[in-house]
Amino acid sequence: MTDWTQHLAAFGPVAIAFGAAIEGQTSVVAGGIMAREQVLSPAVVVLAAALGSGIIDYLLFAMGRSFRHTRWVQKTTSGPAFGRALALIERYPSGFILSFRFIYGLRAAGPVAVGVSTISTRKFAILNAIGAAIWAGAFVALGYAFGPVVMSVLERAFAHAAPVAAGTAVIAVVVGVAVWRWRVGLARQRGAR
């Protein structure tokens, strides 16, 4: 195992959990690719992603429940996504909790909306854990399934990265020198007047 893969194996689960909490799907799909490349166990990747997603969504739920009258919660509740979330919660409370991670625009507003609703904390906690596991499993599976395609694209891109980076650096230096000389020339013209 190279140093790079050792670092990924050591810190990958933490990065995946953090990415799942903050960013969402991209880090979880990347975790699936790491599982496909046998850097991490698929079970570890799913667990890390589910924990990251589940914890942040529970915290957002708790904020909605405990701080309903704060500026941040009121700002979140004033958006159009919040109104859609409340309508869905009223019609399909369990289904909404299990699926809001998959609905674009409801990732942050969804748990806050559940927090200001009348759904019990216990019900949310159980369904949130199940929903986080389903979501994590689905996106890890996508990364695992499409890992070879992604890796081949990355390998081709990195094969040409050094010449492209060198060419870009040369162009940047030439343009920088040209702009600098042009500005010096303008300054001299202004000084001569």
mmCIF file with all atom_site columns, C-alpha atoms in Angstrom:
data_model
loop_
_atom_site.group_PDB
_atom_site.id
_atom_site.type_symbol
_atom_site.label_atom_id
_atom_site.label_alt_id
_atom_site.label_comp_id
_atom_site.label_asym_id
_atom_site.label_entity_id
_atom_site.label_seq_id
_atom_site.pdbx_PDB_ins_code
_atom_site.Cartn_x
_atom_site.Cartn_y
_atom_site.Cartn_z
_atom_site.occupancy
_atom_site.B_iso_or_equiv
_atom_site.pdbx_formal_charge
_atom_site.auth_seq_id
_atom_site.auth_comp_id
_atom_site.auth_asym_id
_atom_site.auth_atom_id
_atom_site.pdbx_PDB_model_num
ATOM 1   C CA . MET A 1 1   ? 0.000   0.000  0.000   1.00 0.00 ? 1   MET A CA 1
ATOM 2   C CA . THR A 1 2   ? 1.399   3.403  -0.982  1.00 0.00 ? 2   THR A CA 1
ATOM 3   C CA . ASP A 1 3   ? 1.524   6.382  1.347   1.00 0.00 ? 3   ASP A CA 1
ATOM 4   C CA . TRP A 1 4   ? -1.393  7.947  -0.501  1.00 0.00 ? 4   TRP A CA 1
ATOM 5   C CA . THR A 1 5   ? -3.656  4.920  -0.081  1.00 0.00 ? 5   THR A CA 1
ATOM 6   C CA . GLN A 1 6   ? -2.594  4.598  3.562   1.00 0.00 ? 6   GLN A CA 1
ATOM 7   C CA . HIS A 1 7   ? -3.726  8.184  4.159   1.00 0.00 ? 7   HIS A CA 1
ATOM 8   C CA . LEU A 1 8   ? -6.978  7.523  2.339   1.00 0.00 ? 8   LEU A CA 1
ATOM 9   C CA . ALA A 1 9   ? -7.559  4.373  4.370   1.00 0.00 ? 9   ALA A CA 1
ATOM 10  C CA . ALA A 1 10  ? -6.839  6.230  7.610   1.00 0.00 ? 10  ALA A CA 1
ATOM 11  C CA . PHE A 1 11  ? -8.675  9.496  6.981   1.00 0.00 ? 11  PHE A CA 1
ATOM 12  C CA . GLY A 1 12  ? -11.116 8.499  4.226   1.00 0.00 ? 12  GLY A CA 1
ATOM 13  C CA . PRO A 1 13  ? -13.994 7.558  6.530   1.00 0.00 ? 13  PRO A CA 1
ATOM 14  C CA . VAL A 1 14  ? -13.739 10.875 8.388   1.00 0.00 ? 14  VAL A CA 1
ATOM 15  C CA . ALA A 1 15  ? -13.608 12.793 5.097   1.00 0.00 ? 15  ALA A CA 1
ATOM 16  C CA . ILE A 1 16  ? -16.578 10.848 3.747   1.00 0.00 ? 16  ILE A CA 1
ATOM 17  C CA . ALA A 1 17  ? -18.610 11.485 6.919   1.00 0.00 ? 17  ALA A CA 1
ATOM 18  C CA . PHE A 1 18  ? -17.721 15.191 6.827   1.00 0.00 ? 18  PHE A CA 1
ATOM 19  C CA . GLY A 1 19  ? -18.456 15.409 3.106   1.00 0.00 ? 19  GLY A CA 1
ATOM 20  C CA . ALA A 1 20  ? -21.781 13.630 3.515   1.00 0.00 ? 20  ALA A CA 1
ATOM 21  C CA . ALA A 1 21  ? -22.722 16.092 6.247   1.00 0.00 ? 21  ALA A CA 1
ATOM 22  C CA . ILE A 1 22  ? -21.639 19.264 4.485   1.00 0.00 ? 22  ILE A CA 1
ATOM 23  C CA . GLU A 1 23  ? -21.653 18.637 0.758   1.00 0.00 ? 23  GLU A CA 1
ATOM 24  C CA . GLY A 1 24  ? -23.642 15.508 0.111   1.00 0.00 ? 24  GLY A CA 1
ATOM 25  C CA . GLN A 1 25  ? -23.460 13.004 -2.697  1.00 0.00 ? 25  GLN A CA 1
ATOM 26  C CA . THR A 1 26  ? -20.088 13.730 -4.297  1.00 0.00 ? 26  THR A CA 1
ATOM 27  C CA . SER A 1 27  ? -18.008 12.593 -1.345  1.00 0.00 ? 27  SER A CA 1
ATOM 28  C CA . VAL A 1 28  ? -20.179 9.509  -0.895  1.00 0.00 ? 28  VAL A CA 1
ATOM 29  C CA . VAL A 1 29  ? -19.807 8.548  -4.565  1.00 0.00 ? 29  VAL A CA 1
ATOM 30  C CA . ALA A 1 30  ? -16.041 9.104  -4.181  1.00 0.00 ? 30  ALA A CA 1
ATOM 31  C CA . GLY A 1 31  ? -16.168 6.773  -1.195  1.00 0.00 ? 31  GLY A CA 1
ATOM 32  C CA . GLY A 1 32  ? -17.832 4.167  -3.402  1.00 0.00 ? 32  GLY A CA 1
ATOM 33  C CA . ILE A 1 33  ? -14.985 4.532  -5.871  1.00 0.00 ? 33  ILE A CA 1
ATOM 34  C CA . MET A 1 34  ? -12.477 4.060  -3.029  1.00 0.00 ? 34  MET A CA 1
ATOM 35  C CA . ALA A 1 35  ? -14.355 0.915  -2.009  1.00 0.00 ? 35  ALA A CA 1
ATOM 36  C CA . ARG A 1 36  ? -14.200 -0.333 -5.601  1.00 0.00 ? 36  ARG A CA 1
ATOM 37  C CA . GLU A 1 37  ? -10.440 0.297  -5.627  1.00 0.00 ? 37  GLU A CA 1
ATOM 38  C CA . GLN A 1 38  ? -10.208 -1.648 -2.333  1.00 0.00 ? 38  GLN A CA 1
ATOM 39  C CA . VAL A 1 39  ? -8.823  1.316  -0.417  1.00 0.00 ? 39  VAL A CA 1
ATOM 40  C CA . LEU A 1 40  ? -11.755 1.168  2.015   1.00 0.00 ? 40  LEU A CA 1
ATOM 41  C CA . SER A 1 41  ? -14.319 -1.452 2.888   1.00 0.00 ? 41  SER A CA 1
ATOM 42  C CA . PRO A 1 42  ? -17.754 -0.791 1.330   1.00 0.00 ? 42  PRO A CA 1
ATOM 43  C CA . ALA A 1 43  ? -19.342 -1.278 4.765   1.00 0.00 ? 43  ALA A CA 1
ATOM 44  C CA . VAL A 1 44  ? -17.050 1.364  6.291   1.00 0.00 ? 44  VAL A CA 1
ATOM 45  C CA . VAL A 1 45  ? -17.895 3.808  3.506   1.00 0.00 ? 45  VAL A CA 1
ATOM 46  C CA . VAL A 1 46  ? -21.662 3.267  3.908   1.00 0.00 ? 46  VAL A CA 1
ATOM 47  C CA . LEU A 1 47  ? -21.392 3.594  7.699   1.00 0.00 ? 47  LEU A CA 1
ATOM 48  C CA . ALA A 1 48  ? -19.328 6.803  7.471   1.00 0.00 ? 48  ALA A CA 1
ATOM 49  C CA . ALA A 1 49  ? -21.694 8.356  4.937   1.00 0.00 ? 49  ALA A CA 1
ATOM 50  C CA . ALA A 1 50  ? -24.797 7.359  6.912   1.00 0.00 ? 50  ALA A CA 1
ATOM 51  C CA . LEU A 1 51  ? -23.320 8.758  10.139  1.00 0.00 ? 51  LEU A CA 1
ATOM 52  C CA . GLY A 1 52  ? -22.337 12.051 8.519   1.00 0.00 ? 52  GLY A CA 1
ATOM 53  C CA . SER A 1 53  ? -25.711 12.503 6.868   1.00 0.00 ? 53  SER A CA 1
ATOM 54  C CA . GLY A 1 54  ? -27.744 11.260 9.820   1.00 0.00 ? 54  GLY A CA 1
ATOM 55  C CA . ILE A 1 55  ? -25.949 13.416 12.387  1.00 0.00 ? 55  ILE A CA 1
ATOM 56  C CA . ILE A 1 56  ? -26.193 16.660 10.416  1.00 0.00 ? 56  ILE A CA 1
ATOM 57  C CA . ASP A 1 57  ? -29.848 16.043 9.617   1.00 0.00 ? 57  ASP A CA 1
ATOM 58  C CA . TYR A 1 58  ? -30.605 15.306 13.260  1.00 0.00 ? 58  TYR A CA 1
ATOM 59  C CA . LEU A 1 59  ? -28.826 18.522 14.268  1.00 0.00 ? 59  LEU A CA 1
ATOM 60  C CA . LEU A 1 60  ? -30.869 20.492 11.721  1.00 0.00 ? 60  LEU A CA 1
ATOM 61  C CA . PHE A 1 61  ? -34.029 18.834 13.043  1.00 0.00 ? 61  PHE A CA 1
ATOM 62  C CA . ALA A 1 62  ? -33.046 19.784 16.607  1.00 0.00 ? 62  ALA A CA 1
ATOM 63  C CA . MET A 1 63  ? -32.383 23.365 15.533  1.00 0.00 ? 63  MET A CA 1
ATOM 64  C CA . GLY A 1 64  ? -35.808 23.543 13.911  1.00 0.00 ? 64  GLY A CA 1
ATOM 65  C CA . ARG A 1 65  ? -37.381 22.064 17.024  1.00 0.00 ? 65  ARG A CA 1
ATOM 66  C CA . SER A 1 66  ? -35.487 24.079 19.638  1.00 0.00 ? 66  SER A CA 1
ATOM 67  C CA . PHE A 1 67  ? -34.804 27.402 17.930  1.00 0.00 ? 67  PHE A CA 1
ATOM 68  C CA . ARG A 1 68  ? -37.996 28.043 15.956  1.00 0.00 ? 68  ARG A CA 1
ATOM 69  C CA . HIS A 1 69  ? -37.917 31.751 16.652  1.00 0.00 ? 69  HIS A CA 1
ATOM 70  C CA . THR A 1 70  ? -34.268 32.442 15.795  1.00 0.00 ? 70  THR A CA 1
ATOM 71  C CA . ARG A 1 71  ? -33.287 34.398 12.721  1.00 0.00 ? 71  ARG A CA 1
ATOM 72  C CA . TRP A 1 72  ? -31.597 31.389 11.033  1.00 0.00 ? 72  TRP A CA 1
ATOM 73  C CA . VAL A 1 73  ? -34.622 29.093 11.387  1.00 0.00 ? 73  VAL A CA 1
ATOM 74  C CA . GLN A 1 74  ? -37.009 31.849 10.322  1.00 0.00 ? 74  GLN A CA 1
ATOM 75  C CA . LYS A 1 75  ? -34.796 32.563 7.300   1.00 0.00 ? 75  LYS A CA 1
ATOM 76  C CA . THR A 1 76  ? -34.909 28.868 6.392   1.00 0.00 ? 76  THR A CA 1
ATOM 77  C CA . THR A 1 77  ? -38.675 28.704 6.899   1.00 0.00 ? 77  THR A CA 1
ATOM 78  C CA . SER A 1 78  ? -39.269 31.699 4.636   1.00 0.00 ? 78  SER A CA 1
ATOM 79  C CA . GLY A 1 79  ? -37.846 29.983 1.535   1.00 0.00 ? 79  GLY A CA 1
ATOM 80  C CA . PRO A 1 80  ? -39.982 28.257 -1.111  1.00 0.00 ? 80  PRO A CA 1
ATOM 81  C CA . ALA A 1 81  ? -38.374 24.883 -0.368  1.00 0.00 ? 81  ALA A CA 1
ATOM 82  C CA . PHE A 1 82  ? -39.683 25.062 3.179   1.00 0.00 ? 82  PHE A CA 1
ATOM 83  C CA . GLY A 1 83  ? -43.290 25.475 2.063   1.00 0.00 ? 83  GLY A CA 1
ATOM 84  C CA . ARG A 1 84  ? -42.975 22.456 -0.224  1.00 0.00 ? 84  ARG A CA 1
ATOM 85  C CA . ALA A 1 85  ? -41.372 20.495 2.603   1.00 0.00 ? 85  ALA A CA 1
ATOM 86  C CA . LEU A 1 86  ? -44.216 21.269 5.027   1.00 0.00 ? 86  LEU A CA 1
ATOM 87  C CA . ALA A 1 87  ? -46.828 20.274 2.466   1.00 0.00 ? 87  ALA A CA 1
ATOM 88  C CA . LEU A 1 88  ? -45.069 16.946 1.895   1.00 0.00 ? 88  LEU A CA 1
ATOM 89  C CA . ILE A 1 89  ? -44.618 16.377 5.643   1.00 0.00 ? 89  ILE A CA 1
ATOM 90  C CA . GLU A 1 90  ? -48.340 16.844 6.249   1.00 0.00 ? 90  GLU A CA 1
ATOM 91  C CA . ARG A 1 91  ? -49.302 14.359 3.532   1.00 0.00 ? 91  ARG A CA 1
ATOM 92  C CA . TYR A 1 92  ? -46.509 11.774 3.861   1.00 0.00 ? 92  TYR A CA 1
ATOM 93  C CA . PRO A 1 93  ? -44.616 12.229 7.151   1.00 0.00 ? 93  PRO A CA 1
ATOM 94  C CA . SER A 1 94  ? -42.715 8.915  7.164   1.00 0.00 ? 94  SER A CA 1
ATOM 95  C CA . GLY A 1 95  ? -42.075 8.919  3.435   1.00 0.00 ? 95  GLY A CA 1
ATOM 96  C CA . PHE A 1 96  ? -40.787 12.469 3.588   1.00 0.00 ? 96  PHE A CA 1
ATOM 97  C CA . ILE A 1 97  ? -38.300 11.708 6.354   1.00 0.00 ? 97  ILE A CA 1
ATOM 98  C CA . LEU A 1 98  ? -37.026 8.676  4.462   1.00 0.00 ? 98  LEU A CA 1
ATOM 99  C CA . SER A 1 99  ? -36.662 10.524 1.173   1.00 0.00 ? 99  SER A CA 1
ATOM 100 C CA . PHE A 1 100 ? -35.881 14.237 1.672   1.00 0.00 ? 100 PHE A CA 1
ATOM 101 C CA . ARG A 1 101 ? -32.160 13.566 1.080   1.00 0.00 ? 101 ARG A CA 1
ATOM 102 C CA . PHE A 1 102 ? -33.006 12.501 -2.447  1.00 0.00 ? 102 PHE A CA 1
ATOM 103 C CA . ILE A 1 103 ? -35.144 15.576 -3.263  1.00 0.00 ? 103 ILE A CA 1
ATOM 104 C CA . TYR A 1 104 ? -33.189 18.490 -4.711  1.00 0.00 ? 104 TYR A CA 1
ATOM 105 C CA . GLY A 1 105 ? -33.541 21.657 -2.646  1.00 0.00 ? 105 GLY A CA 1
ATOM 106 C CA . LEU A 1 106 ? -34.768 19.950 0.519   1.00 0.00 ? 106 LEU A CA 1
ATOM 107 C CA . ARG A 1 107 ? -31.460 18.716 1.909   1.00 0.00 ? 107 ARG A CA 1
ATOM 108 C CA . ALA A 1 108 ? -31.181 21.459 4.568   1.00 0.00 ? 108 ALA A CA 1
ATOM 109 C CA . ALA A 1 109 ? -34.778 22.690 4.661   1.00 0.00 ? 109 ALA A CA 1
ATOM 110 C CA . GLY A 1 110 ? -36.236 19.189 5.076   1.00 0.00 ? 110 GLY A CA 1
ATOM 111 C CA . PRO A 1 111 ? -35.000 18.360 8.578   1.00 0.00 ? 111 PRO A CA 1
ATOM 112 C CA . VAL A 1 112 ? -35.686 21.904 9.790   1.00 0.00 ? 112 VAL A CA 1
ATOM 113 C CA . ALA A 1 113 ? -39.232 21.627 8.467   1.00 0.00 ? 113 ALA A CA 1
ATOM 114 C CA . VAL A 1 114 ? -39.702 18.326 10.273  1.00 0.00 ? 114 VAL A CA 1
ATOM 115 C CA . GLY A 1 115 ? -38.332 20.025 13.391  1.00 0.00 ? 115 GLY A CA 1
ATOM 116 C CA . VAL A 1 116 ? -41.023 22.716 13.362  1.00 0.00 ? 116 VAL A CA 1
ATOM 117 C CA . SER A 1 117 ? -43.738 20.153 12.609  1.00 0.00 ? 117 SER A CA 1
ATOM 118 C CA . THR A 1 118 ? -45.512 17.989 15.182  1.00 0.00 ? 118 THR A CA 1
ATOM 119 C CA . ILE A 1 119 ? -43.594 14.789 14.353  1.00 0.00 ? 119 ILE A CA 1
ATOM 120 C CA . SER A 1 120 ? -42.051 13.292 17.486  1.00 0.00 ? 120 SER A CA 1
ATOM 121 C CA . THR A 1 121 ? -38.300 13.343 18.053  1.00 0.00 ? 121 THR A CA 1
ATOM 122 C CA . ARG A 1 122 ? -38.245 9.559  18.464  1.00 0.00 ? 122 ARG A CA 1
ATOM 123 C CA . LYS A 1 123 ? -40.026 8.963  15.153  1.00 0.00 ? 123 LYS A CA 1
ATOM 124 C CA . PHE A 1 124 ? -37.677 11.347 13.357  1.00 0.00 ? 124 PHE A CA 1
ATOM 125 C CA . ALA A 1 125 ? -34.567 9.769  14.914  1.00 0.00 ? 125 ALA A CA 1
ATOM 126 C CA . ILE A 1 126 ? -35.561 6.251  13.820  1.00 0.00 ? 126 ILE A CA 1
ATOM 127 C CA . LEU A 1 127 ? -36.666 7.213  10.318  1.00 0.00 ? 127 LEU A CA 1
ATOM 128 C CA . ASN A 1 128 ? -33.682 9.541  9.914   1.00 0.00 ? 128 ASN A CA 1
ATOM 129 C CA . ALA A 1 129 ? -31.271 6.685  10.678  1.00 0.00 ? 129 ALA A CA 1
ATOM 130 C CA . ILE A 1 130 ? -33.030 4.405  8.193   1.00 0.00 ? 130 ILE A CA 1
ATOM 131 C CA . GLY A 1 131 ? -33.156 7.135  5.535   1.00 0.00 ? 131 GLY A CA 1
ATOM 132 C CA . ALA A 1 132 ? -29.471 7.978  6.014   1.00 0.00 ? 132 ALA A CA 1
ATOM 133 C CA . ALA A 1 133 ? -28.539 4.303  5.596   1.00 0.00 ? 133 ALA A CA 1
ATOM 134 C CA . ILE A 1 134 ? -30.615 3.976  2.406   1.00 0.00 ? 134 ILE A CA 1
ATOM 135 C CA . TRP A 1 135 ? -29.174 7.200  0.975   1.00 0.00 ? 135 TRP A CA 1
ATOM 136 C CA . ALA A 1 136 ? -25.600 6.226  1.840   1.00 0.00 ? 136 ALA A CA 1
ATOM 137 C CA . GLY A 1 137 ? -26.005 2.747  0.399   1.00 0.00 ? 137 GLY A CA 1
ATOM 138 C CA . ALA A 1 138 ? -27.473 4.081  -2.847  1.00 0.00 ? 138 ALA A CA 1
ATOM 139 C CA . PHE A 1 139 ? -24.708 6.619  -3.513  1.00 0.00 ? 139 PHE A CA 1
ATOM 140 C CA . VAL A 1 140 ? -21.895 4.310  -2.431  1.00 0.00 ? 140 VAL A CA 1
ATOM 141 C CA . ALA A 1 141 ? -23.326 1.736  -4.839  1.00 0.00 ? 141 ALA A CA 1
ATOM 142 C CA . LEU A 1 142 ? -23.269 4.328  -7.641  1.00 0.00 ? 142 LEU A CA 1
ATOM 143 C CA . GLY A 1 143 ? -19.617 5.073  -6.966  1.00 0.00 ? 143 GLY A CA 1
ATOM 144 C CA . TYR A 1 144 ? -18.806 1.393  -6.714  1.00 0.00 ? 144 TYR A CA 1
ATOM 145 C CA . ALA A 1 145 ? -20.636 0.544  -9.942  1.00 0.00 ? 145 ALA A CA 1
ATOM 146 C CA . PHE A 1 146 ? -19.236 3.401  -12.002 1.00 0.00 ? 146 PHE A CA 1
ATOM 147 C CA . GLY A 1 147 ? -15.800 3.478  -10.372 1.00 0.00 ? 147 GLY A CA 1
ATOM 148 C CA . PRO A 1 148 ? -13.954 1.934  -13.337 1.00 0.00 ? 148 PRO A CA 1
ATOM 149 C CA . VAL A 1 149 ? -15.382 4.521  -15.738 1.00 0.00 ? 149 VAL A CA 1
ATOM 150 C CA . VAL A 1 150 ? -14.494 7.393  -13.415 1.00 0.00 ? 150 VAL A CA 1
ATOM 151 C CA . MET A 1 151 ? -11.000 6.025  -12.785 1.00 0.00 ? 151 MET A CA 1
ATOM 152 C CA . SER A 1 152 ? -10.269 5.610  -16.500 1.00 0.00 ? 152 SER A CA 1
ATOM 153 C CA . VAL A 1 153 ? -11.369 9.201  -17.165 1.00 0.00 ? 153 VAL A CA 1
ATOM 154 C CA . LEU A 1 154 ? -9.193  10.462 -14.290 1.00 0.00 ? 154 LEU A CA 1
ATOM 155 C CA . GLU A 1 155 ? -6.198  8.419  -15.468 1.00 0.00 ? 155 GLU A CA 1
ATOM 156 C CA . ARG A 1 156 ? -6.509  9.861  -18.972 1.00 0.00 ? 156 ARG A CA 1
ATOM 157 C CA . ALA A 1 157 ? -6.884  13.379 -17.604 1.00 0.00 ? 157 ALA A CA 1
ATOM 158 C CA . PHE A 1 158 ? -3.880  13.049 -15.283 1.00 0.00 ? 158 PHE A CA 1
ATOM 159 C CA . ALA A 1 159 ? -1.767  11.543 -18.062 1.00 0.00 ? 159 ALA A CA 1
ATOM 160 C CA . HIS A 1 160 ? -1.965  14.907 -19.810 1.00 0.00 ? 160 HIS A CA 1
ATOM 161 C CA . ALA A 1 161 ? -1.972  17.053 -16.682 1.00 0.00 ? 161 ALA A CA 1
ATOM 162 C CA . ALA A 1 162 ? 1.771   17.739 -16.527 1.00 0.00 ? 162 ALA A CA 1
ATOM 163 C CA . PRO A 1 163 ? 2.142   19.036 -20.112 1.00 0.00 ? 163 PRO A CA 1
ATOM 164 C CA . VAL A 1 164 ? -1.062  21.072 -19.830 1.00 0.00 ? 164 VAL A CA 1
ATOM 165 C CA . ALA A 1 165 ? 0.042   22.544 -16.481 1.00 0.00 ? 165 ALA A CA 1
ATOM 166 C CA . ALA A 1 166 ? 3.475   23.403 -17.889 1.00 0.00 ? 166 ALA A CA 1
ATOM 167 C CA . GLY A 1 167 ? 1.934   25.034 -20.961 1.00 0.00 ? 167 GLY A CA 1
ATOM 168 C CA . THR A 1 168 ? -0.503  26.988 -18.825 1.00 0.00 ? 168 THR A CA 1
ATOM 169 C CA . ALA A 1 169 ? 2.330   28.174 -16.564 1.00 0.00 ? 169 ALA A CA 1
ATOM 170 C CA . VAL A 1 170 ? 4.380   29.360 -19.571 1.00 0.00 ? 170 VAL A CA 1
ATOM 171 C CA . ILE A 1 171 ? 1.382   31.217 -21.020 1.00 0.00 ? 171 ILE A CA 1
ATOM 172 C CA . ALA A 1 172 ? 0.622   32.802 -17.618 1.00 0.00 ? 172 ALA A CA 1
ATOM 173 C CA . VAL A 1 173 ? 4.231   34.006 -17.267 1.00 0.00 ? 173 VAL A CA 1
ATOM 174 C CA . VAL A 1 174 ? 4.293   35.428 -20.811 1.00 0.00 ? 174 VAL A CA 1
ATOM 175 C CA . VAL A 1 175 ? 0.951   37.204 -20.323 1.00 0.00 ? 175 VAL A CA 1
ATOM 176 C CA . GLY A 1 176 ? 2.049   38.465 -16.880 1.00 0.00 ? 176 GLY A CA 1
ATOM 177 C CA . VAL A 1 177 ? 5.286   39.922 -18.275 1.00 0.00 ? 177 VAL A CA 1
ATOM 178 C CA . ALA A 1 178 ? 3.409   41.511 -21.186 1.00 0.00 ? 178 ALA A CA 1
ATOM 179 C CA . VAL A 1 179 ? 0.857   43.125 -18.873 1.00 0.00 ? 179 VAL A CA 1
ATOM 180 C CA . TRP A 1 180 ? 3.600   44.308 -16.523 1.00 0.00 ? 180 TRP A CA 1
ATOM 181 C CA . ARG A 1 181 ? 5.563   45.892 -19.409 1.00 0.00 ? 181 ARG A CA 1
ATOM 182 C CA . TRP A 1 182 ? 2.405   47.520 -20.761 1.00 0.00 ? 182 TRP A CA 1
ATOM 183 C CA . ARG A 1 183 ? 1.601   49.025 -17.336 1.00 0.00 ? 183 ARG A CA 1
ATOM 184 C CA . VAL A 1 184 ? 5.179   50.265 -16.903 1.00 0.00 ? 184 VAL A CA 1
ATOM 185 C CA . GLY A 1 185 ? 4.943   51.888 -20.345 1.00 0.00 ? 185 GLY A CA 1
ATOM 186 C CA . LEU A 1 186 ? 1.666   53.602 -19.401 1.00 0.00 ? 186 LEU A CA 1
ATOM 187 C CA . ALA A 1 187 ? 3.175   54.866 -16.158 1.00 0.00 ? 187 ALA A CA 1
ATOM 188 C CA . ARG A 1 188 ? 6.160   56.314 -18.032 1.00 0.00 ? 188 ARG A CA 1
ATOM 189 C CA . GLN A 1 189 ? 3.863   58.066 -20.514 1.00 0.00 ? 189 GLN A CA 1
ATOM 190 C CA . ARG A 1 190 ? 1.860   59.615 -17.694 1.00 0.00 ? 190 ARG A CA 1
ATOM 191 C CA . GLY A 1 191 ? 5.055   60.681 -15.931 1.00 0.00 ? 191 GLY A CA 1
ATOM 192 C CA . ALA A 1 192 ? 6.393   62.318 -19.118 1.00 0.00 ? 192 ALA A CA 1
ATOM 193 C CA . ARG A 1 193 ? 3.348   64.554 -19.469 1.00 0.00 ? 193 ARG A CA 1
#
